[in-house]
Coordinates of C-alpha atoms and ligand atoms in Angstrom, one line a residue:
M444 CA 161.1 127.8 62.7
C445 CA 160.4 131.4 62.9
G446 CA 162.0 133.4 65.7
I447 CA 160.5 135.4 68.5
I448 CA 162.4 137.6 70.9
A449 CA 160.6 140.1 73.3
Y450 CA 162.0 142.5 76.0
I451 CA 160.9 144.6 78.8
G452 CA 163.1 146.5 81.1
P453 CA 165.4 149.7 81.2
R454 CA 167.1 149.4 78.0
D455 CA 166.2 151.0 74.5
V456 CA 164.4 148.0 73.3
R457 CA 165.1 148.7 69.6
P458 CA 168.7 147.4 69.3
V459 CA 167.7 144.6 71.7
L460 CA 165.1 143.5 69.2
L461 CA 167.3 143.8 66.3
D462 CA 170.3 142.1 67.8
G463 CA 168.2 139.2 69.1
L464 CA 166.6 138.9 65.6
S465 CA 169.9 138.7 63.9
R466 CA 170.9 135.8 66.4
L467 CA 167.6 134.1 65.4
E468 CA 167.5 134.6 61.8
Y469 CA 168.7 131.0 61.3
R470 CA 165.3 129.8 62.3
G471 CA 163.5 131.9 59.2
Y472 CA 164.6 134.8 57.3
D473 CA 161.9 135.7 54.6
S474 CA 160.7 138.8 56.6
A475 CA 160.9 140.2 60.1
G476 CA 159.3 142.9 62.0
L477 CA 158.9 144.5 65.7
A478 CA 156.4 146.2 67.7
T479 CA 157.6 148.7 70.5
L480 CA 155.1 150.2 73.2
D481 CA 156.2 153.8 74.4
G482 CA 154.4 154.4 77.5
D483 CA 155.2 158.2 77.7
R484 CA 153.2 158.7 74.7
G485 CA 151.1 155.8 74.9
S486 CA 152.0 154.9 71.3
L487 CA 152.2 151.2 69.9
S488 CA 154.5 151.1 66.9
I489 CA 154.8 148.4 64.4
V490 CA 157.6 148.2 61.5
K491 CA 157.8 145.2 59.4
K492 CA 159.7 144.3 56.2
A493 CA 160.0 141.6 53.7
G494 CA 163.6 140.4 53.5
R495 CA 166.3 139.9 55.8
I496 CA 166.9 141.3 59.4
A497 CA 169.5 143.8 57.6
E498 CA 166.3 145.3 55.6
L499 CA 164.4 145.8 59.0
A500 CA 167.2 147.4 60.6
R501 CA 167.6 149.7 57.9
V502 CA 164.0 150.6 57.8
V503 CA 163.9 151.0 61.7
H504 CA 166.9 153.1 61.7
E505 CA 165.4 155.4 59.0
S506 CA 161.9 155.5 60.9
T507 CA 160.7 157.9 63.6
L508 CA 160.2 155.1 65.8
P509 CA 160.7 156.7 69.3
P510 CA 162.8 154.9 71.8
A511 CA 160.7 152.7 74.1
H512 CA 161.4 150.0 76.8
Q513 CA 159.4 147.2 75.8
G514 CA 158.7 145.5 72.4
I515 CA 158.0 142.2 70.7
S516 CA 159.8 141.1 67.5
H517 CA 159.7 138.2 64.9
T518 CA 161.7 136.7 62.0
R519 CA 159.4 134.7 59.8
W520 CA 159.6 131.5 57.6
A521 CA 156.3 131.6 55.7
T522 CA 153.7 129.1 56.3
H523 CA 150.5 131.1 55.5
G524 CA 150.8 133.6 52.9
E525 CA 153.7 134.7 50.9
P526 CA 156.8 136.6 52.7
T527 CA 155.4 140.3 52.0
D528 CA 155.5 143.3 54.2
V529 CA 151.7 142.8 55.1
N530 CA 152.2 139.1 56.1
A531 CA 155.4 139.7 58.3
H532 CA 154.7 139.8 62.1
P533 CA 153.7 141.6 64.5
H534 CA 150.1 141.7 63.6
A535 CA 147.5 144.1 65.0
D536 CA 143.9 143.4 66.0
G537 CA 141.0 145.2 64.3
S538 CA 141.3 148.2 67.0
G539 CA 145.3 148.7 66.2
D540 CA 145.8 148.5 70.1
L541 CA 147.1 145.0 70.2
A542 CA 150.1 143.4 68.8
I543 CA 151.0 139.8 68.5
V544 CA 154.3 137.7 67.3
H545 CA 153.5 133.9 66.8
N546 CA 155.4 130.9 65.9
G547 CA 153.7 127.6 64.9
V548 CA 150.5 127.1 63.0
I549 CA 146.8 127.5 63.8
E550 CA 145.3 124.8 62.0
N551 CA 141.4 125.8 62.1
F552 CA 142.2 129.6 61.3
Q553 CA 140.0 129.4 58.2
T554 CA 136.9 128.2 59.9
L555 CA 137.9 131.1 62.7
K556 CA 138.4 133.6 60.0
K557 CA 135.1 133.1 58.5
Q558 CA 133.3 133.4 61.9
L559 CA 135.4 136.7 62.4
E560 CA 134.5 138.1 58.9
A561 CA 130.9 137.4 59.4
E562 CA 131.1 139.6 62.6
G563 CA 132.8 142.2 60.5
H564 CA 136.2 141.8 61.2
V565 CA 138.6 142.9 58.3
F566 CA 141.8 141.4 57.7
A567 CA 144.9 142.8 56.0
S568 CA 147.0 139.7 55.5
A569 CA 146.8 136.0 54.5
T570 CA 148.3 134.7 57.8
D571 CA 146.7 132.7 60.4
T572 CA 148.4 134.9 63.0
E573 CA 146.2 137.9 62.1
V574 CA 143.2 135.7 62.9
L575 CA 144.7 135.0 66.5
S576 CA 145.3 138.7 67.1
H577 CA 141.6 139.5 66.2
L578 CA 140.5 136.8 68.5
I579 CA 142.4 138.1 71.3
G580 CA 141.3 141.7 70.5
R581 CA 137.6 140.4 70.5
A582 CA 137.9 138.6 73.8
Y583 CA 139.6 141.7 75.5
S584 CA 137.0 144.1 74.4
E585 CA 134.3 141.9 75.6
S586 CA 136.3 141.3 78.9
T587 CA 135.0 142.4 82.5
E588 CA 138.3 141.8 83.9
T589 CA 140.6 144.6 85.4
G590 CA 144.5 145.0 85.4
S591 CA 146.8 142.6 83.7
Q592 CA 144.2 140.0 83.9
R593 CA 142.1 141.5 81.4
L594 CA 144.9 140.9 78.6
S595 CA 146.1 137.7 79.9
G596 CA 142.5 136.6 80.3
A597 CA 141.7 137.4 76.7
V598 CA 144.7 135.6 75.7
K599 CA 143.8 132.6 77.5
Q600 CA 140.1 132.9 75.9
A601 CA 141.3 133.1 72.6
L602 CA 143.7 130.2 72.7
R603 CA 140.9 127.9 73.9
G604 CA 139.3 128.0 70.5
I605 CA 142.5 127.3 68.8
K606 CA 143.6 124.1 67.1
G607 CA 147.5 123.9 66.3
T608 CA 150.5 125.1 67.8
Y609 CA 151.7 128.5 69.0
G610 CA 154.5 130.2 70.7
I611 CA 153.3 133.8 71.3
A612 CA 154.1 137.4 72.9
V613 CA 151.4 140.0 72.8
M614 CA 151.3 143.5 74.1
H615 CA 148.5 146.2 74.3
R616 CA 148.4 149.7 74.2
D617 CA 146.5 149.9 77.6
H618 CA 148.9 147.7 79.4
H619 CA 152.2 149.4 79.5
G620 CA 154.9 147.5 81.4
L621 CA 153.4 144.3 80.6
I622 CA 154.1 141.4 78.0
V623 CA 152.2 138.2 77.7
G624 CA 153.5 135.0 76.5
A625 CA 152.1 131.4 75.9
R626 CA 153.0 128.3 74.1
R627 CA 151.8 125.1 73.0
G628 CA 154.1 123.1 70.4
S629 CA 156.4 125.9 69.9
P630 CA 159.5 126.5 72.3
L631 CA 159.5 129.6 74.6
V632 CA 162.0 130.4 76.8
L633 CA 161.9 133.1 79.5
G634 CA 165.3 135.1 80.2
I635 CA 165.6 136.5 83.5
G636 CA 168.1 139.7 83.7
E637 CA 168.6 142.2 86.3
G638 CA 165.5 144.3 86.4
E639 CA 164.6 143.1 82.7
M640 CA 163.1 140.2 81.2
F641 CA 163.2 138.4 77.9
L642 CA 161.3 136.2 76.2
S643 CA 162.8 134.0 73.1
S644 CA 162.1 131.0 71.0
D645 CA 165.7 129.9 71.4
A646 CA 168.0 130.3 74.4
A647 CA 171.1 131.0 72.4
A648 CA 169.6 134.4 71.6
L649 CA 169.6 135.4 75.3
L650 CA 173.2 134.5 75.7
P651 CA 174.7 138.2 75.6
Y652 CA 172.1 139.3 78.3
T653 CA 171.5 136.5 80.8
N654 CA 172.2 132.7 81.4
K655 CA 169.0 132.5 83.7
V656 CA 166.1 130.9 82.0
V657 CA 162.8 129.2 82.4
Y658 CA 161.8 127.0 79.8
L659 CA 158.1 127.3 79.4
K660 CA 156.0 124.0 79.2
D661 CA 153.0 123.6 76.7
F662 CA 150.0 125.5 78.1
D663 CA 151.8 128.1 80.2
L664 CA 151.1 131.5 80.2
V665 CA 153.7 134.1 81.1
E666 CA 153.0 137.8 82.3
L667 CA 156.5 139.6 82.0
R668 CA 157.3 142.8 83.6
A669 CA 160.5 144.6 84.0
G670 CA 161.7 143.2 87.3
Q671 CA 159.2 140.2 87.8
F672 CA 157.4 137.5 86.0
D673 CA 154.4 135.2 86.7
I674 CA 153.9 131.9 85.1
Q675 CA 150.3 130.6 84.9
S676 CA 148.6 127.6 83.4
L677 CA 146.4 128.2 80.6
T678 CA 144.2 125.4 81.9
S679 CA 144.2 126.0 85.7
G680 CA 146.0 128.3 88.3
R681 CA 149.9 128.4 88.8
S682 CA 152.2 126.6 86.9
A683 CA 155.4 125.1 88.2
F684 CA 158.6 126.1 86.8
E685 CA 162.5 125.7 87.3
I686 CA 165.1 128.3 86.7
E687 CA 167.9 126.8 85.1
E688 CA 171.3 128.2 84.2
L689 CA 172.3 128.1 80.6
G690 CA 175.4 125.6 80.0
F691 CA 176.8 127.6 76.9
A692 CA 179.6 130.0 77.2
P693 CA 178.4 133.5 76.5
D694 CA 180.0 133.3 72.9
A695 CA 178.9 129.9 72.0
A696 CA 176.5 131.3 69.6
E697 CA 179.1 133.8 68.0
R698 CA 180.9 133.1 64.7
G699 CA 184.2 133.6 66.4
G700 CA 186.3 134.9 63.7
F701 CA 184.9 132.2 61.0
P702 CA 183.3 133.7 57.9
H703 CA 180.2 131.6 58.5
Y704 CA 178.7 129.6 61.5
M705 CA 178.8 126.5 59.0
L706 CA 182.7 126.5 58.8
K707 CA 183.0 127.3 62.5
E708 CA 180.9 124.2 63.3
I709 CA 182.7 122.0 60.9
H710 CA 185.8 123.1 62.8
E711 CA 184.3 122.3 66.1
Q712 CA 184.0 118.7 65.4
P713 CA 187.0 117.3 67.3
Q714 CA 185.3 119.1 70.2
T715 CA 182.0 117.9 69.2
I716 CA 183.1 114.1 69.5
E717 CA 184.7 114.7 72.9
N718 CA 181.5 116.2 74.1
A719 CA 179.5 113.3 72.9
I720 CA 181.8 110.6 74.6
R721 CA 182.7 112.5 77.7
G722 CA 182.2 110.1 80.7
R723 CA 180.3 107.5 78.7
L724 CA 183.1 104.9 77.8
N725 CA 183.7 102.3 80.4
A726 CA 187.3 101.1 79.8
E727 CA 187.0 98.7 82.7
E728 CA 184.2 96.6 81.2
S729 CA 185.1 97.4 77.4
S730 CA 181.7 99.2 77.2
A731 CA 179.6 102.3 77.3
L732 CA 177.7 104.0 79.9
L733 CA 174.3 105.6 78.8
G734 CA 172.5 106.1 82.0
G735 CA 170.0 108.5 80.7
L736 CA 168.6 105.7 78.7
N737 CA 166.7 104.9 82.0
L738 CA 166.7 101.2 81.0
S739 CA 167.8 98.2 83.3
P740 CA 170.5 95.9 81.8
A741 CA 167.6 93.2 81.7
A742 CA 165.4 95.6 79.7
L743 CA 168.4 96.3 77.3
R744 CA 169.1 92.7 77.0
D745 CA 165.5 92.1 76.2
V746 CA 165.6 94.4 73.2
E747 CA 164.5 92.6 70.0
R748 CA 164.7 95.4 67.4
V749 CA 165.6 98.8 67.4
V750 CA 164.0 101.5 65.0
V751 CA 165.4 104.8 64.5
L752 CA 163.3 107.8 63.5
G753 CA 164.6 111.0 62.0
C754 CA 164.4 113.5 59.3
G755 CA 167.0 114.6 56.9
T756 CA 170.5 114.8 58.3
A757 CA 169.4 112.9 61.5
L758 CA 167.9 110.3 59.3
H759 CA 171.1 109.6 57.7
A760 CA 172.8 109.5 61.2
G761 CA 170.1 106.9 62.0
M762 CA 170.7 104.9 59.0
I763 CA 174.4 104.4 60.1
G764 CA 173.3 103.9 63.6
A765 CA 170.9 101.0 62.4
H766 CA 173.6 99.3 60.4
M767 CA 176.0 99.6 63.1
L768 CA 173.9 97.9 65.9
E769 CA 173.3 95.1 63.2
D770 CA 176.8 94.9 62.4
M771 CA 178.6 95.2 65.8
A772 CA 175.8 94.6 68.4
F773 CA 173.8 91.8 66.4
V774 CA 170.4 93.7 67.0
A775 CA 168.0 93.7 64.4
A776 CA 167.8 97.4 63.7
E777 CA 166.4 99.7 60.9
S778 CA 166.0 103.6 60.6
E779 CA 163.1 105.1 59.2
C780 CA 162.1 108.6 57.8
A781 CA 159.8 109.9 60.7
G782 CA 157.3 111.4 58.5
E783 CA 156.4 108.2 56.8
F784 CA 156.5 106.1 59.9
R785 CA 153.9 108.0 62.0
F786 CA 151.1 107.2 59.3
K787 CA 152.3 103.7 58.6
N788 CA 150.8 100.7 60.1
R789 CA 153.9 98.6 60.8
P790 CA 153.9 95.3 62.7
L791 CA 156.7 95.3 65.1
P792 CA 157.7 92.9 67.9
R793 CA 156.6 94.0 71.4
N794 CA 160.2 94.7 72.6
T795 CA 161.0 97.3 69.7
L796 CA 162.7 100.0 71.1
F797 CA 162.6 103.5 69.3
F798 CA 165.1 106.4 69.2
A799 CA 163.9 109.7 67.9
V800 CA 167.0 111.5 66.5
S801 CA 166.9 115.4 66.4
Q802 CA 169.4 118.1 66.9
S803 CA 166.8 120.8 67.7
G804 CA 164.3 118.1 69.5
E805 CA 161.4 120.3 68.0
T806 CA 161.1 118.8 64.2
A807 CA 157.2 118.1 64.1
D808 CA 157.4 114.7 61.9
T809 CA 160.0 113.5 64.4
L810 CA 157.9 114.3 67.3
G811 CA 154.9 113.0 65.8
A812 CA 156.7 109.6 65.0
L813 CA 157.8 109.3 68.7
R814 CA 154.5 110.1 70.0
E815 CA 152.9 107.5 67.7
A816 CA 155.6 104.9 68.6
R817 CA 154.6 105.6 72.6
R818 CA 151.0 105.5 71.8
R819 CA 151.4 101.9 70.5
G820 CA 153.0 100.9 73.9
H821 CA 156.7 100.9 72.8
I822 CA 159.7 102.8 74.6
G823 CA 160.6 105.8 72.9
L824 CA 164.1 107.3 73.7
G825 CA 165.6 110.7 72.2
I826 CA 168.9 111.6 71.0
C827 CA 168.9 115.4 71.0
N828 CA 171.0 118.4 71.3
N829 CA 168.4 120.8 72.6
V830 CA 168.1 119.5 76.2
A831 CA 164.9 121.4 76.9
S832 CA 163.2 120.5 73.8
T833 CA 159.8 118.6 73.4
I834 CA 161.3 115.5 72.2
A835 CA 163.7 115.6 75.0
R836 CA 160.9 116.0 77.4
E837 CA 158.4 113.5 76.0
S838 CA 160.8 110.6 75.4
D839 CA 161.3 107.9 78.0
G840 CA 164.9 108.8 78.3
G841 CA 167.7 109.0 76.0
T842 CA 171.1 110.7 75.6
Y843 CA 172.1 114.1 74.9
M844 CA 174.7 115.4 72.3
H845 CA 176.2 118.2 74.2
A846 CA 177.2 119.8 71.0
G847 CA 176.5 123.4 71.7
P848 CA 174.4 125.6 69.6
E849 CA 174.3 124.6 65.8
I850 CA 173.3 127.8 64.0
G851 CA 174.2 127.0 60.5
V852 CA 171.2 125.9 58.8
A853 CA 173.2 122.8 57.4
A854 CA 173.7 120.3 60.2
T855 CA 177.1 119.4 60.5
K856 CA 178.5 118.6 64.1
S857 CA 175.1 117.3 64.9
F858 CA 175.6 114.6 62.1
V859 CA 179.0 113.5 63.8
S860 CA 177.5 113.7 67.3
Q861 CA 174.7 111.5 66.5
V862 CA 176.9 109.0 64.7
A863 CA 179.2 108.8 67.8
I864 CA 176.3 108.4 70.3
F865 CA 174.9 105.4 67.9
G866 CA 178.5 104.1 68.5
L867 CA 178.0 104.2 72.0
L868 CA 174.9 102.6 71.9
T869 CA 176.3 99.7 69.8
L870 CA 179.0 99.3 72.3
L871 CA 176.6 99.0 75.2
L872 CA 174.2 96.7 73.5
G873 CA 176.8 94.7 71.7
R874 CA 178.9 93.9 75.0
M875 CA 175.4 92.6 76.3
R876 CA 175.4 90.1 73.8
H877 CA 178.2 88.6 71.6
M878 CA 180.7 91.4 71.3
S879 CA 183.9 90.4 72.7
A880 CA 185.9 92.4 75.6
G881 CA 189.0 92.9 72.9
T882 CA 186.5 94.4 70.2
G883 CA 184.9 96.6 72.7
T884 CA 188.3 97.8 73.8
G885 CA 189.3 98.5 70.2
I886 CA 186.1 100.7 69.8
I887 CA 187.0 102.7 72.8
Q888 CA 190.9 103.1 71.6
A889 CA 189.1 104.1 67.9
Y890 CA 187.0 106.8 69.7
A891 CA 190.0 108.3 71.6
Q892 CA 191.9 108.9 68.2
L893 CA 188.7 110.5 66.5
P894 CA 189.4 114.3 67.7
D895 CA 193.3 114.3 66.3
Q896 CA 192.0 112.5 63.1
I897 CA 189.5 115.2 62.3
T898 CA 191.9 117.9 63.2
R899 CA 194.2 116.4 60.5
I900 CA 191.5 116.3 57.9
L901 CA 190.8 119.9 58.6
E902 CA 194.4 120.9 58.0
H903 CA 193.8 120.1 54.5
Q904 CA 190.9 122.2 53.7
A905 CA 192.7 124.4 51.1
Q906 CA 193.2 121.3 49.0
I907 CA 189.2 120.7 49.3
E908 CA 188.6 124.3 48.4
S909 CA 190.5 124.1 45.2
I910 CA 188.6 121.0 44.2
A911 CA 185.4 122.6 45.2
R912 CA 186.3 125.6 42.9
K913 CA 187.2 123.2 40.0
Y914 CA 183.7 121.6 40.0
A915 CA 181.7 124.6 41.2
Q916 CA 179.8 125.3 38.0
A917 CA 178.7 121.7 37.6
R918 CA 174.9 121.3 37.2
S919 CA 174.5 118.2 38.9
M920 CA 176.6 116.0 41.0
L921 CA 176.5 112.5 42.1
F922 CA 177.7 110.8 45.4
L923 CA 178.1 107.2 45.7
G924 CA 179.0 104.8 48.6
R925 CA 178.5 101.4 50.1
Q926 CA 177.5 99.9 53.4
Y927 CA 178.5 102.3 55.9
H928 CA 179.3 104.9 53.2
Y929 CA 175.7 104.8 51.5
P930 CA 174.2 107.0 54.1
V931 CA 177.5 109.2 54.0
A932 CA 176.9 109.6 50.3
L933 CA 173.2 110.7 51.0
E934 CA 174.2 113.2 53.6
A935 CA 177.1 114.6 51.4
A936 CA 174.5 114.9 48.6
L937 CA 172.1 116.7 50.9
K938 CA 174.7 119.2 52.0
M939 CA 175.6 119.8 48.7
K940 CA 172.0 120.7 47.3
E941 CA 170.9 122.5 50.2
I942 CA 173.8 125.2 50.5
S943 CA 175.1 125.3 46.8
Y944 CA 171.8 124.6 45.0
I945 CA 173.4 122.3 42.6
H946 CA 171.4 119.3 41.9
A947 CA 173.0 116.4 43.9
A948 CA 171.8 113.1 44.4
G949 CA 173.6 110.0 46.7
F950 CA 172.9 106.5 45.7
A951 CA 174.4 103.2 47.1
S952 CA 177.4 102.4 44.6
S953 CA 175.6 99.0 43.6
E954 CA 172.8 100.8 42.2
L955 CA 174.9 102.5 39.6
K956 CA 174.3 100.0 36.8
H957 CA 170.7 100.0 37.5
G958 CA 170.0 103.3 35.9
I959 CA 172.0 105.8 37.3
I960 CA 174.9 105.4 34.9
A961 CA 172.7 107.2 32.4
L962 CA 173.5 110.4 34.2
I963 CA 177.4 109.9 33.9
D964 CA 178.9 112.5 31.3
P965 CA 182.1 114.9 31.3
E966 CA 180.1 117.4 33.0
T967 CA 178.9 115.3 35.8
P968 CA 181.4 114.9 38.7
T969 CA 180.9 111.7 40.8
V970 CA 182.2 111.5 44.5
I971 CA 182.9 108.0 45.1
L972 CA 183.7 106.8 48.8
C973 CA 186.3 104.3 48.5
P974 CA 187.7 103.5 52.0
Q975 CA 190.2 100.8 52.3
D976 CA 187.7 98.2 53.7
S977 CA 186.6 94.9 52.6
L978 CA 184.7 96.3 49.4
Y979 CA 187.6 98.3 48.3
E980 CA 188.0 96.4 45.0
K981 CA 184.3 96.9 44.1
N982 CA 184.8 100.6 44.7
I983 CA 187.6 100.7 42.2
S984 CA 185.3 99.0 39.7
T985 CA 182.7 101.7 40.4
I986 CA 185.2 104.2 39.8
Q987 CA 186.3 102.4 36.6
E988 CA 182.8 102.3 35.3
V989 CA 182.2 106.0 35.7
K990 CA 185.5 106.8 34.1
A991 CA 184.8 104.7 31.4
R992 CA 181.8 107.1 30.4
R993 CA 184.3 110.1 30.6
G994 CA 182.7 111.0 34.1
P995 CA 185.0 112.9 36.4
V996 CA 185.7 111.3 39.7
I997 CA 186.7 112.7 43.0
A998 CA 187.4 109.8 45.3
M999 CA 187.5 109.8 49.0
A1000 CA 190.1 107.3 50.2
T1001 CA 192.1 106.2 53.1
E1002 CA 195.5 107.8 53.6
G1003 CA 198.4 106.1 52.2
D1004 CA 196.4 104.7 49.3
T1005 CA 198.6 106.2 46.6
G1006 CA 197.2 103.7 43.9
I1007 CA 193.7 105.4 43.9
K1008 CA 195.5 108.6 42.1
D1009 CA 195.8 106.2 39.0
H1010 CA 192.2 106.0 38.8
A1011 CA 190.4 109.1 39.9
D1012 CA 190.9 112.7 38.9
D1013 CA 190.9 114.2 42.3
V1014 CA 191.6 112.4 45.6
I1015 CA 190.5 113.3 49.3
Y1016 CA 192.2 111.5 51.8
V1017 CA 190.9 110.7 55.3
P1018 CA 192.7 108.8 58.3
R1019 CA 191.6 105.0 58.9
T1020 CA 189.5 104.1 61.7
L1021 CA 187.2 101.1 62.5
D1022 CA 184.6 100.8 59.7
M1023 CA 181.5 101.4 61.8
L1024 CA 183.2 104.7 63.0
Q1025 CA 184.5 105.9 59.8
P1026 CA 181.6 107.8 58.4
I1027 CA 182.5 110.4 61.2
L1028 CA 185.8 110.9 59.4
S1029 CA 184.6 110.6 55.7
I1030 CA 181.9 113.2 56.1
I1031 CA 184.1 115.7 57.3
P1032 CA 185.9 116.7 53.5
L1033 CA 182.5 116.4 52.2
Q1034 CA 181.2 119.1 54.3
L1035 CA 184.0 121.2 53.5
L1036 CA 183.5 120.2 49.7
S1037 CA 180.0 121.5 50.0
Y1038 CA 180.9 124.8 51.9
Y1039 CA 183.5 125.7 49.5
T1040 CA 181.2 125.0 46.4
A1041 CA 178.5 127.2 47.9
V1042 CA 181.2 130.0 48.7
A1043 CA 182.4 129.8 45.2
L1044 CA 179.2 130.1 44.0
G1045 CA 178.3 133.2 46.3
R1046 CA 175.6 131.5 47.9
D1047 CA 174.2 132.6 51.5
V1048 CA 175.9 129.7 53.3
D1049 CA 174.1 129.9 56.7
K1050 CA 170.9 130.8 55.4
P1051 CA 170.0 128.9 52.1
R1052 CA 167.2 129.9 50.3
N1053 CA 163.6 128.3 51.4
L1054 CA 165.1 126.6 54.5
A1055 CA 165.1 127.1 58.1
K1056 CA 166.7 125.6 61.2
S1057 CA 164.3 123.5 63.3
V1058 CA 161.3 122.3 61.1
T1059 CA 158.6 122.6 63.6
V1060 CA 155.8 122.4 60.7
E1061 CA 154.6 119.1 59.3
Ligands
F6R382 C1 170.2 119.2 56.9 C2 169.5 119.6 57.9 C3 168.0 118.9 58.1 C4 167.8 118.3 59.5 C5 166.3 117.9 59.7 C6 166.0 117.3 61.1 O1 171.3 119.9 56.9 O2 169.4 120.3 58.6 O3 167.9 118.0 57.2 O4 168.8 117.4 59.7 O5 165.4 118.9 59.4 O6 166.3 118.2 61.8 P1 166.5 118.1 63.5 O7 167.9 117.2 63.8 O8 166.7 119.1 64.2 O9 165.4 117.3 63.7

């Protein structure tokens, strides 16, 4: 949430910051700003604006902001104070000599603000960040240190009094040629170029400039100069670091000819499956290889229960994962909303294995739940896309998704990747219990077909687009599914509401008669997930019940099921695979349905209102 990009080097900093901000805009987009430091004139300039980056770019282009070679910038997702020009970052201290951008939340800012006000400090904004800028400014003015130590020492001193999370970048008028960054709980990545340095909240924003990065750790402080950097610990001396290469192609975070990232990411899903399973299927033993779990076969055999933790889309993937584990691996399993679990007092067997599922690996509720599980002495594993994320680092092991950057705010490819990984886990744990080699081989063969099957579904996007147009004016939509398709219904409804703003709700089909049926009328379309599985007849009955109340029905059915056309108003076909993997195919046309509905309504698909990628606040 919120994005930071800072630069120091020979280039004109203004286009670098604006380009970086537009790459980070998916992390928050209600206001944005930048500060530049012009060494020749000794001027620190701040420009900030409510609204999108394009609005900031317009103001920057119209301004007299001089060219400069160092600067810090920020795109905001408001936590403290409304999205206004004044509340946008950067924030200056009382002297106006210092500027800061900040991701995270300062929990004790009210107390600190009162103390500072009693000392005569005056605040312009409602933000917690401005309090931090004044704290650093105060420490700076009281400091007796010299050189860069005066600024980094002041940052350290101020952060000692902070409760909460931060990723920050700071500049001071008297320190031309220096940017100071620090982090705790909010990601910050150092990008190393030729004679230039970058600091960003997200490695993907650095792709056009460098693939050499250092992922800063909590309590790291970094001093950036054009040709060098110095990483210290906020608590003591030097901090160890590793220079890593970004594993993405330079254009991995580009739209690649698609009108939206979401559509691009939907189309990447054949590859997403290949990336999730590459090297992880063991045909010889009809099993899966998941070495990253860091658990011996004996320890895996002893697992009595699995609890999957996640939020939003990751929670829905976890629900499917838990169902698979019980259905096919015969391991008791459940999924739980991470934000609920962490505050509950649940009695669980000693050998309960936890999985924290998170695309970003930074979701505050999921991280909090993982920490709580590990605090209680359980093993906590991660299923993450972001390899350098806090969840990936803090878990006892896990599995990476290798799905590449997901920029569209609505999660798509991360969902199918997570479900595919749960399938591998099911195969591994199942083959240690009662799953036969034949069943294991069947799962491996089914995986091999998934990429082509997804491609086939994508070839029908024009039909899905026309269905989307037909129902785009609906005020409300329902999604119904059974068993593996109940979480698919939840996920499809989540996609629909978050990007089209149409009210949408997912339910277990069996619940229809217990109240939901009151919502059925000719203006309310219902999407009914009706694969040709053991519950097919029951799903047909569900369709009949909706039709009897004159509700329009869009059925998602198995290829070749021509008979269903007699029951439903519209039919979307998907190829057949094993029940446990069917959600991977079923969700794809429903992602497209929400996408084209949002497009038909003129919504900002990649940046829906009020949302942001990576929810790092509770
Ligand atoms: C929905 C969506 C969110 C995320 C949720 C968890 O499209 O994107 O519901 O799935 O915020 O995010 P991660 O997976 O990063 O933990």
